[in-house]
XYZ file of C-alpha atoms in Angstrom:
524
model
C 255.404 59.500 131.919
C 252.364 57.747 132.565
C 250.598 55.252 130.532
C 247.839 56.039 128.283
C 245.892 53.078 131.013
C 246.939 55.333 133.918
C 245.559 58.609 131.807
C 242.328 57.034 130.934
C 241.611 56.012 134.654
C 242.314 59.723 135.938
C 240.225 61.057 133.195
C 237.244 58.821 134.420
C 237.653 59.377 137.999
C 237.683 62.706 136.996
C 234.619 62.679 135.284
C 232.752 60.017 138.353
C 233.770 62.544 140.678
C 232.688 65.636 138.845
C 229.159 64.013 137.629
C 228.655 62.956 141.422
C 229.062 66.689 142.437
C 226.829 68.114 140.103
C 224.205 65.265 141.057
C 224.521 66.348 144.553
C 222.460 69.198 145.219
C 223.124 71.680 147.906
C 220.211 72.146 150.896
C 218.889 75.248 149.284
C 215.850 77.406 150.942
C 213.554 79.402 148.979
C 214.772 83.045 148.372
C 211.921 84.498 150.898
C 213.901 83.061 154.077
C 217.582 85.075 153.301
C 218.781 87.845 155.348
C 216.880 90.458 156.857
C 213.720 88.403 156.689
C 210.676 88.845 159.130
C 208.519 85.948 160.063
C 205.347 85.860 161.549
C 204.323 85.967 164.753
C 201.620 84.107 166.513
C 201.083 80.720 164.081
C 202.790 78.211 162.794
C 205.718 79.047 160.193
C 206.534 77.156 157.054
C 209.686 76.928 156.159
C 210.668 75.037 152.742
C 213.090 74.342 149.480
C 215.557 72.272 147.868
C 218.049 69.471 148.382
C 218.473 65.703 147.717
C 215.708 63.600 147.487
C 215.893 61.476 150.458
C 218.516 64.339 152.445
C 217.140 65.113 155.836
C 216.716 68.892 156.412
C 217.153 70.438 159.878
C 215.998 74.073 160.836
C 217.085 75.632 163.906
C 215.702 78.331 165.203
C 215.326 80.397 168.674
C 215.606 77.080 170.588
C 213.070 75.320 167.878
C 214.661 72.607 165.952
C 213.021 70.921 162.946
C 213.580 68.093 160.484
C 211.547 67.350 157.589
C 212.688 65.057 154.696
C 213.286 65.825 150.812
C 210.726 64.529 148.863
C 211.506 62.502 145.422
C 211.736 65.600 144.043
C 214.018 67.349 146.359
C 211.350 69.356 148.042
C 211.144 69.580 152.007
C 209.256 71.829 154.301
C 209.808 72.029 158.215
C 206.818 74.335 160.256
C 208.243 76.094 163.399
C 205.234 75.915 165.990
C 204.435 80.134 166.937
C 206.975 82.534 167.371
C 206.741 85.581 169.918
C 207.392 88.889 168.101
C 211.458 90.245 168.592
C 214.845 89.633 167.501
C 217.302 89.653 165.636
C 217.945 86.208 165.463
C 219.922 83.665 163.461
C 218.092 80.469 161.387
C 220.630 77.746 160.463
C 219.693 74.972 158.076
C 221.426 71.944 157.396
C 221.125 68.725 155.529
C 223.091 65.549 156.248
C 225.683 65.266 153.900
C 229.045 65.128 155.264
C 231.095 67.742 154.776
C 228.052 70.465 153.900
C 228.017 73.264 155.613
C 224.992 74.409 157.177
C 223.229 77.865 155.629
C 222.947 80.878 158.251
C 220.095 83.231 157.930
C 221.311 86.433 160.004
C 218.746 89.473 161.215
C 216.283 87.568 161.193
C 212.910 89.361 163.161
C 209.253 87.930 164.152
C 206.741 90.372 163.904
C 203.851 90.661 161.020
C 203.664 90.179 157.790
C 201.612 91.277 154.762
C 200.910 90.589 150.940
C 201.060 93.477 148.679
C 199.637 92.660 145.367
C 198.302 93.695 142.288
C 198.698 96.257 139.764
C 200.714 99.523 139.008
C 199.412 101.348 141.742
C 200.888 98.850 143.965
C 204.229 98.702 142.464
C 204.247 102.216 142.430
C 207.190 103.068 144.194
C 208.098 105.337 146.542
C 210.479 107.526 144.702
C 210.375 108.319 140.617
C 213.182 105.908 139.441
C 214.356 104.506 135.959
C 212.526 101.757 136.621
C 209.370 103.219 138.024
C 209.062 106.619 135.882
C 205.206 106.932 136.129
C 206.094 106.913 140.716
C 206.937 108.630 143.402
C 204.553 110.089 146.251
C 203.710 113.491 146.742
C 205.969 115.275 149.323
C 208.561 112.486 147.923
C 212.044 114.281 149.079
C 210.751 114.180 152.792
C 209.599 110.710 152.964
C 212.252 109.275 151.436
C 214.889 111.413 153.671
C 212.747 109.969 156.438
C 212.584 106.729 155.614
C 215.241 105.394 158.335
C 213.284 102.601 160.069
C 215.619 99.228 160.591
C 212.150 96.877 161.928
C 210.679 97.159 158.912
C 212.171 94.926 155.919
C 210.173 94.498 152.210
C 210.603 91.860 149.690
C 209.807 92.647 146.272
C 209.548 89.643 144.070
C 210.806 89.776 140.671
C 208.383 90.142 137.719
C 207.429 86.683 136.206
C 205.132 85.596 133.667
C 204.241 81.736 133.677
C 202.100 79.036 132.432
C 202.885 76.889 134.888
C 203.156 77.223 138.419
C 206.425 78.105 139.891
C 208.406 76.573 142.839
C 211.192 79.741 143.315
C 210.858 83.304 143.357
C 213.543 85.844 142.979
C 213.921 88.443 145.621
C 215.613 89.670 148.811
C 214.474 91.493 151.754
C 216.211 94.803 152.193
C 216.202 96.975 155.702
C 214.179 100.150 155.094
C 216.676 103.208 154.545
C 216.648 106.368 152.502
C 218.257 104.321 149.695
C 216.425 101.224 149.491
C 213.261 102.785 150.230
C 213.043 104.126 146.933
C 212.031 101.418 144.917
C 209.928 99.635 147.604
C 206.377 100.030 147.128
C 204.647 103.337 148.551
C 201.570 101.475 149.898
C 203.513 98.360 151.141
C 206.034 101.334 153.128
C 203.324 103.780 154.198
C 201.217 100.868 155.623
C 204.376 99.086 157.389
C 205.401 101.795 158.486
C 202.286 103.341 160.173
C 201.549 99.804 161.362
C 204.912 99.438 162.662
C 204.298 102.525 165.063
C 200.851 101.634 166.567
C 201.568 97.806 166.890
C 205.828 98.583 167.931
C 206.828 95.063 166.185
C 208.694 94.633 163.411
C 206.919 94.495 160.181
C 207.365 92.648 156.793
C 205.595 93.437 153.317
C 205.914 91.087 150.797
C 205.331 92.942 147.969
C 204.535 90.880 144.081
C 202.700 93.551 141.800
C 202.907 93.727 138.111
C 202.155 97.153 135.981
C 198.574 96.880 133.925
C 197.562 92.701 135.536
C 194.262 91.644 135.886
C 192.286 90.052 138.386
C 192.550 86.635 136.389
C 195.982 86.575 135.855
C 196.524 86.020 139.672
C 194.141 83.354 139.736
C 195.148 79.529 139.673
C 193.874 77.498 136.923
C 192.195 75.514 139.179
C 190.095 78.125 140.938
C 189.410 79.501 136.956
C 188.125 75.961 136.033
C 185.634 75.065 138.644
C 183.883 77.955 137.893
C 181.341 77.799 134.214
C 181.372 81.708 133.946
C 185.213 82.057 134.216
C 186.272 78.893 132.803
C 185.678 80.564 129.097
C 188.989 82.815 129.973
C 190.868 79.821 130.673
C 189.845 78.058 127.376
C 190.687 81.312 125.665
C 194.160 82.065 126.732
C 194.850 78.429 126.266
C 194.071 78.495 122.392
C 195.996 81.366 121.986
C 198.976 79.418 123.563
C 198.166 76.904 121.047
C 198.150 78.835 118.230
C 201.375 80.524 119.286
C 203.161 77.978 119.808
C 202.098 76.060 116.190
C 203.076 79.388 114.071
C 204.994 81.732 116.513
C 205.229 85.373 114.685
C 208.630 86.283 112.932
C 210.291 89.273 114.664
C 213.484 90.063 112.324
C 211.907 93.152 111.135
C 210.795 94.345 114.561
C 213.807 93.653 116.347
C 216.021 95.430 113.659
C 213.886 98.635 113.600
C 213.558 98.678 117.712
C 217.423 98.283 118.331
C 217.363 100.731 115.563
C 214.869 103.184 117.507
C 217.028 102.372 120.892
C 220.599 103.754 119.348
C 218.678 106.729 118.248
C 217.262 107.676 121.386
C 220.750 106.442 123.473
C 222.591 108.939 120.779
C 219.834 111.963 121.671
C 219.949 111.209 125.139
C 216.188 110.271 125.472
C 214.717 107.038 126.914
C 214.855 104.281 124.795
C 211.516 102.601 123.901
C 210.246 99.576 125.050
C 211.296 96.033 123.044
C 208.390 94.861 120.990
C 206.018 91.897 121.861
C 206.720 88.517 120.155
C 203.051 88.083 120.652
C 203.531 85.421 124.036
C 200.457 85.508 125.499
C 202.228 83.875 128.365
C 203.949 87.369 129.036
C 200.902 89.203 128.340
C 199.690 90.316 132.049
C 195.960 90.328 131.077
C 196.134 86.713 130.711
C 194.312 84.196 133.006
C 196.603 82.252 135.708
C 199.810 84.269 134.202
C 200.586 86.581 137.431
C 199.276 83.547 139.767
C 201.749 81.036 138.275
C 204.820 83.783 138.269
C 204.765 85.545 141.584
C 201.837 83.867 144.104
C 202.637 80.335 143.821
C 205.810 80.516 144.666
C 205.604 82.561 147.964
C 202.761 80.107 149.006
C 202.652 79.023 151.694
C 205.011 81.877 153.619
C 202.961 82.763 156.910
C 201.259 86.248 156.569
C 198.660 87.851 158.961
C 196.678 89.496 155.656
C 196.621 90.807 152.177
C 196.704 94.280 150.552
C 195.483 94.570 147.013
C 195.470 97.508 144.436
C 193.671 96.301 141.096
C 191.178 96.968 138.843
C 192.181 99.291 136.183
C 192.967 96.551 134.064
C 189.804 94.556 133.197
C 189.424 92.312 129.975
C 186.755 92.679 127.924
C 186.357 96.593 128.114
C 182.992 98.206 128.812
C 181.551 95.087 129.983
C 184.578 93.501 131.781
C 183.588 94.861 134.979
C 180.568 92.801 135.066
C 182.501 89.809 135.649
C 184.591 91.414 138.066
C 182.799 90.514 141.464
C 183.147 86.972 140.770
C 186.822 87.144 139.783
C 187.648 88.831 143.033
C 185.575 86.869 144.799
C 187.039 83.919 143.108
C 190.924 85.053 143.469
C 190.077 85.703 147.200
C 188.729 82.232 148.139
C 191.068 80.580 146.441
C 194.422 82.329 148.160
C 192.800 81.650 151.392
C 192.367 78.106 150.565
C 195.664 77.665 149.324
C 197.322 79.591 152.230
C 195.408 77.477 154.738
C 195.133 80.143 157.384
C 190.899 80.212 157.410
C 189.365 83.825 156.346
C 192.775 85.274 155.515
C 192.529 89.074 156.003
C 191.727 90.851 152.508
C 192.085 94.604 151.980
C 191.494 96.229 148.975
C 192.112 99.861 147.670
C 188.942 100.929 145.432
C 189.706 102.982 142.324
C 190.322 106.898 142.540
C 188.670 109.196 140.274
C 189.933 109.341 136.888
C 188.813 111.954 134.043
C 187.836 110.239 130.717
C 191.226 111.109 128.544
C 190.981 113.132 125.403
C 192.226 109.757 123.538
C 189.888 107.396 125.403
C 186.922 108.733 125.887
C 185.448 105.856 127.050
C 187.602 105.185 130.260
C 185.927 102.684 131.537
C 187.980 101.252 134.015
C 187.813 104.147 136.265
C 183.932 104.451 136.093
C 181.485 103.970 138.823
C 180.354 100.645 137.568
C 184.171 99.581 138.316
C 183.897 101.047 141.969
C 180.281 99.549 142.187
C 181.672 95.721 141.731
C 184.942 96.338 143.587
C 182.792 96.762 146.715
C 181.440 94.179 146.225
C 184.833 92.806 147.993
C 182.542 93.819 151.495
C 179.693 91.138 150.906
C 182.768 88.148 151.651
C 183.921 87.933 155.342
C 187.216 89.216 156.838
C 187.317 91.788 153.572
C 187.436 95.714 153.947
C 187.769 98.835 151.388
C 189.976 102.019 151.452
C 187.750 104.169 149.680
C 189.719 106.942 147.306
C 186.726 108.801 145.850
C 188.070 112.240 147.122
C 191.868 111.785 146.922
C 192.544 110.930 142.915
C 194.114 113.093 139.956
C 192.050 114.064 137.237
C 194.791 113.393 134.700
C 196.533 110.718 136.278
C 195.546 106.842 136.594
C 198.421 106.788 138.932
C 197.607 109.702 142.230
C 200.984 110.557 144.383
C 198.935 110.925 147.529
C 199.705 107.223 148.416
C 199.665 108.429 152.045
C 196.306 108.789 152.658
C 195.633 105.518 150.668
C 197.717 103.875 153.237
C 196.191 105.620 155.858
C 193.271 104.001 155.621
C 194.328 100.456 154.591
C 196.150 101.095 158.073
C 192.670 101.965 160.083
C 191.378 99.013 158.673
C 193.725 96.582 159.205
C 193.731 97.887 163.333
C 190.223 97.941 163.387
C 189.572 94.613 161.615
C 192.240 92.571 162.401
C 193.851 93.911 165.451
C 190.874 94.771 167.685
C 191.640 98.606 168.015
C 188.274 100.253 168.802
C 188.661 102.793 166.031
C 186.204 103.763 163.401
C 187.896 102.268 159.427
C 185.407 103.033 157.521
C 183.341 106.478 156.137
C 179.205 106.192 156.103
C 178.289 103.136 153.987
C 174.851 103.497 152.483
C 172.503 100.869 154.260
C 168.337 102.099 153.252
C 166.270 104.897 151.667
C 162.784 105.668 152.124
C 160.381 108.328 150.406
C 159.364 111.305 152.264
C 156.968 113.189 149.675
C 159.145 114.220 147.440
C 162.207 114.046 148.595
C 164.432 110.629 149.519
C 165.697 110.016 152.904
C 169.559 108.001 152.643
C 170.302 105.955 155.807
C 174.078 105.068 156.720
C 176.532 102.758 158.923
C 179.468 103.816 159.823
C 178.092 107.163 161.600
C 178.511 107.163 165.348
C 180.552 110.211 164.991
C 177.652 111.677 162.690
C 177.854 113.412 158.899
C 179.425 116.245 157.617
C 179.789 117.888 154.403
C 183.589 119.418 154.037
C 183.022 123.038 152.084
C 179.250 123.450 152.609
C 176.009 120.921 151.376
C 176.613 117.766 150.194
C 177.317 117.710 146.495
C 177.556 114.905 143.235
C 173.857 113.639 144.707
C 171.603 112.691 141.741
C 167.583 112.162 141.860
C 165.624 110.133 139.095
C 161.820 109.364 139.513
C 160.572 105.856 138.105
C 161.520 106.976 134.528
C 164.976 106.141 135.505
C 165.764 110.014 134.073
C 169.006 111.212 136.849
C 169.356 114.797 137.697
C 171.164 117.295 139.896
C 169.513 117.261 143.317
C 170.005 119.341 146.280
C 170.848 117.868 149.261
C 170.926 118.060 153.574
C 172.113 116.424 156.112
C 169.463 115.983 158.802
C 171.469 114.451 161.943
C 173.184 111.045 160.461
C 170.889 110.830 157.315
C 170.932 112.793 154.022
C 167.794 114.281 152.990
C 167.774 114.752 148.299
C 165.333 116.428 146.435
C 164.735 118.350 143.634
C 162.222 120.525 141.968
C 162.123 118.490 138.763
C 161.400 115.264 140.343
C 157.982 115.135 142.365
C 158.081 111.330 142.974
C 161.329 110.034 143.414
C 162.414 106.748 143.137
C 166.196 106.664 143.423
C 169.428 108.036 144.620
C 172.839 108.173 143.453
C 176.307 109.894 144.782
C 179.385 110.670 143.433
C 178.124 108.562 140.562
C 180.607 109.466 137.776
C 184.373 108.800 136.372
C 185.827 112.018 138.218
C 183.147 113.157 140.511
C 184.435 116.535 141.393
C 183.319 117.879 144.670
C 182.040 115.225 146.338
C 182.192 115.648 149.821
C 180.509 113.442 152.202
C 182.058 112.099 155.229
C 181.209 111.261 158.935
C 182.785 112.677 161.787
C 186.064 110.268 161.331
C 187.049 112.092 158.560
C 186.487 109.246 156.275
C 184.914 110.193 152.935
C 181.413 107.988 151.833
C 182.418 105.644 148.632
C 180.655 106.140 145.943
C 176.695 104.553 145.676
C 173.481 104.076 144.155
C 170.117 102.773 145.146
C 168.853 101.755 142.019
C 169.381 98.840 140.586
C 167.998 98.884 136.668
């Protein structure tokens, strides 16, 4: 029998040796390089993540081989120098500890990569799911049934509320199948995939969306605070932390009567409702730096050739919310290009369908042509463009199934813009007027392949004379320029189209078949 000396030593080696192990940390990558992953082609790569402060990290990878150092806090980054587009391939990484084995990234492809971010419409998925109830594309048994394309891999980052900036993000990149495909988002699929044909390299979306987020929730403190007009929605959100945090709300009552409500509906087979808010305005998505801190930091700096965003039916402040919106995208833009390094990083953004006002909201704001007006706004900042969804909406539903068109002409776009393809992306942009009598001559871009008006004259076109006083106008196309008049105005001042929350029949288009966005030439 040993001796209660013998015992005690054991017992502390024990302990040494177990504290030492748990102290050691594992070389650990960030969840974005795993399995399946795609990197980007033609620039340099980051690579990063976790280990020992002081451990020596070594990436190898398609005859490149890398070493960077952990930091004091265990961080470490490598950057492959540009990869040519192909694969699979394998990615090993190793630290220096003996007796750790290294970590084996298999499928990996180089191709290109894109950011999908920003509200419901871009987490809308592509099939209706448990998950995603309000989803699912129009012809949605097809596509998904279809949907059998193994060079095209998404990674859909958690949802994650945060005041502070996070390091990890939780994810994995799946293979595109008739399974997985489901719950990937339409536009990220439709646009890989319709890339993926034209360009025939693989293709990665990295999608991070979150239902009913606003523009300043994916915004960085910092970017918030250097400017005086949006600094106020920093200060804001930062006293209601404040006050939460000093008397947070008791939720005995609410939690009783929800798991209450939840065994009712489980018992009557009905969907159970949602758990109530303990009044966090952390996890409240229409607060400042929130999304930014959750979902963006982390994937920064992962190499991407461009950015897709869907946003802009959540706006703070209502009615007049939209008035701040050009220099919150503006601001959101400049400052993920800054922090992704990669110059005049490409930005695409999806302007709002048409949306009747609902019989409970009459005042839906957030789909009005004021909205539309300061989301193309996105065009006045370089490297930016605009799928314009004026003609493909649902009267009834903030969320349209016709994702395919959407993506359609994020795709044109992104050929046009970023890849050189000499094809037109864009439907006539208004550029000038001038007064002929009484009538008002509209002048366009985006018309080498000249106007047409699908079902007869153009339609939605508004007059008003100096008295600012708008009313139905006829209207003609005369060769690549609309001519609008009307009886009741004899000296016009000013033009508007398709100026209204659902503007139904508004048909204007050049030869491309892309549809004009919605426009005014008045400014009072």
């Amino acid at each position: 029998m040993r001796s209660l000396k013998t015992r005690s030593l054991i017992a502390f080696l024990c302990v040494t040796t177990c504290f030492a192990a748990a102290a050691s940390a594992q070389v650990k990558p960030s969840a974005l390089f795993s399995d399946h992953m795609v990197l980007q082609s033609g620039m340099q790569v980051p690579i990063w993540g976790a280990a020992d402060p002081a451990e020596k990290v070594t990436i190898k990878f398609n005859g490149q081989t890398k070493s960077a150092t952990a930091d004091s806090a265990g961080k470490w980054m490598v950057r492959l120098t540009k990869l040519k587009a192909g694969g699979p391939f394998a990615m090993t990484i190793a630290g220096n500890k003996a007796g750790e084995p290294p970590i084996v990234v298999k499928d990996v492809l180089v191709g290109e990569v894109w950011l999908g971010s920003g509200q419901s419409n871009m987490d809308f998925t592509v099939a209706t799911t448990a998950r995603h109830y309000f989803a699912g594309v129009k012809n949605e048994t097809e596509e998904v049934a279809a949907a059998n394309y193994p060079n095209i891999r998404m990674f859909t980052g958690a949802w994650k509320n945060s005041y502070e900036p996070q390091s990890e993000v939780s994810g994995a990149w799946l293979i595109v199948t008739p399974e997985t495909v489901k719950e990937m988002s339409a536009i990220g699929y439709l646009f890989a995939r319709d890339m993926q044909k034209e360009l025939k390299v693989p293709f990665g979306i990295i999608t991070e969306a979150f239902g009913a987020s606003t523009a300043e929730a994916w915004t960085s403190r910092e970017a918030l605070a250097a400017d005086p007009q949006l600094k106020p929605l920093l200060e804001a959100f930062d006293a209601k932390v404040a006050a939460y945090k000093t008397n947070p709300p008791d939720m005995t009552a609410a939690m009783k009567a929800w798991q209450e409500a939840v065994d009712k509906a489980k018992a009557d087979g009905k969907t159970p409702p949602r758990r109530p808010s303990n009044g966090n305005p952390v996890q409240d998505q229409h607060n400042p730096t929130v999304m930014y801190n959750g979902m963006i930091a982390p994937v920064i700096p992962y190499a991407i050739r461009g950015v897709l965003w869907y946003q802009g039916e959540a706006i703070n402040g209502g009615a007049t919310g939209y008035k701040l919106y050009p220099l919150l995208q503006s601001a959101l833009i400049k400052d993920w290009r800054q922090r992704w390094g990669e110059g005049n990083l490409p930005f695409y953004i999806c302007q709002l369908a048409p949306l009747k006002s609902w019989p409970n909201r009459p005042d839906t704001w957030y789909n009005n042509p004021d909205v539309r007006e300061a989301q193309a706004t996105v065009l006045s900042l370089p490297n930016t463009g605009m799928a314009v969804t004026i003609d493909i909406g649902d009267p009834v539903n903030i969320h349209p199934k016709d994702k395919q068109d959407v993506a359609d002409r994020l795709t044109r776009i992104a050929l046009a813009k970023t890849y050189g393809r000499k094809i037109e992306y864009s439907g006539p942009m208004y550029e000038s007027m001038n007064v002929e009598g009484n009538s008002i001559r509209i002048h366009f871009t985006h018309v080498d392949a000249g106007l047409m008006a699908k079902g007869g004259d153009p339609k939605t076109f508004l007059i008003a004379g100096k008295d600012g006083r708008f009313v139905p106008a006829t209207a003609r196309i005369d060769h690549d320029t609309v001519v609008v008049s009307s009886p009741d105005v004899a000296e016009p001042a000013a033009v508007r189209y398709a100026w209204d929350n659902y503007p139904e029949g508004c048909n204007l288009y050049n030869g491309d078949d892309l549809p004009a966005p919605p426009f005014r030439t008045d400014k009072w």
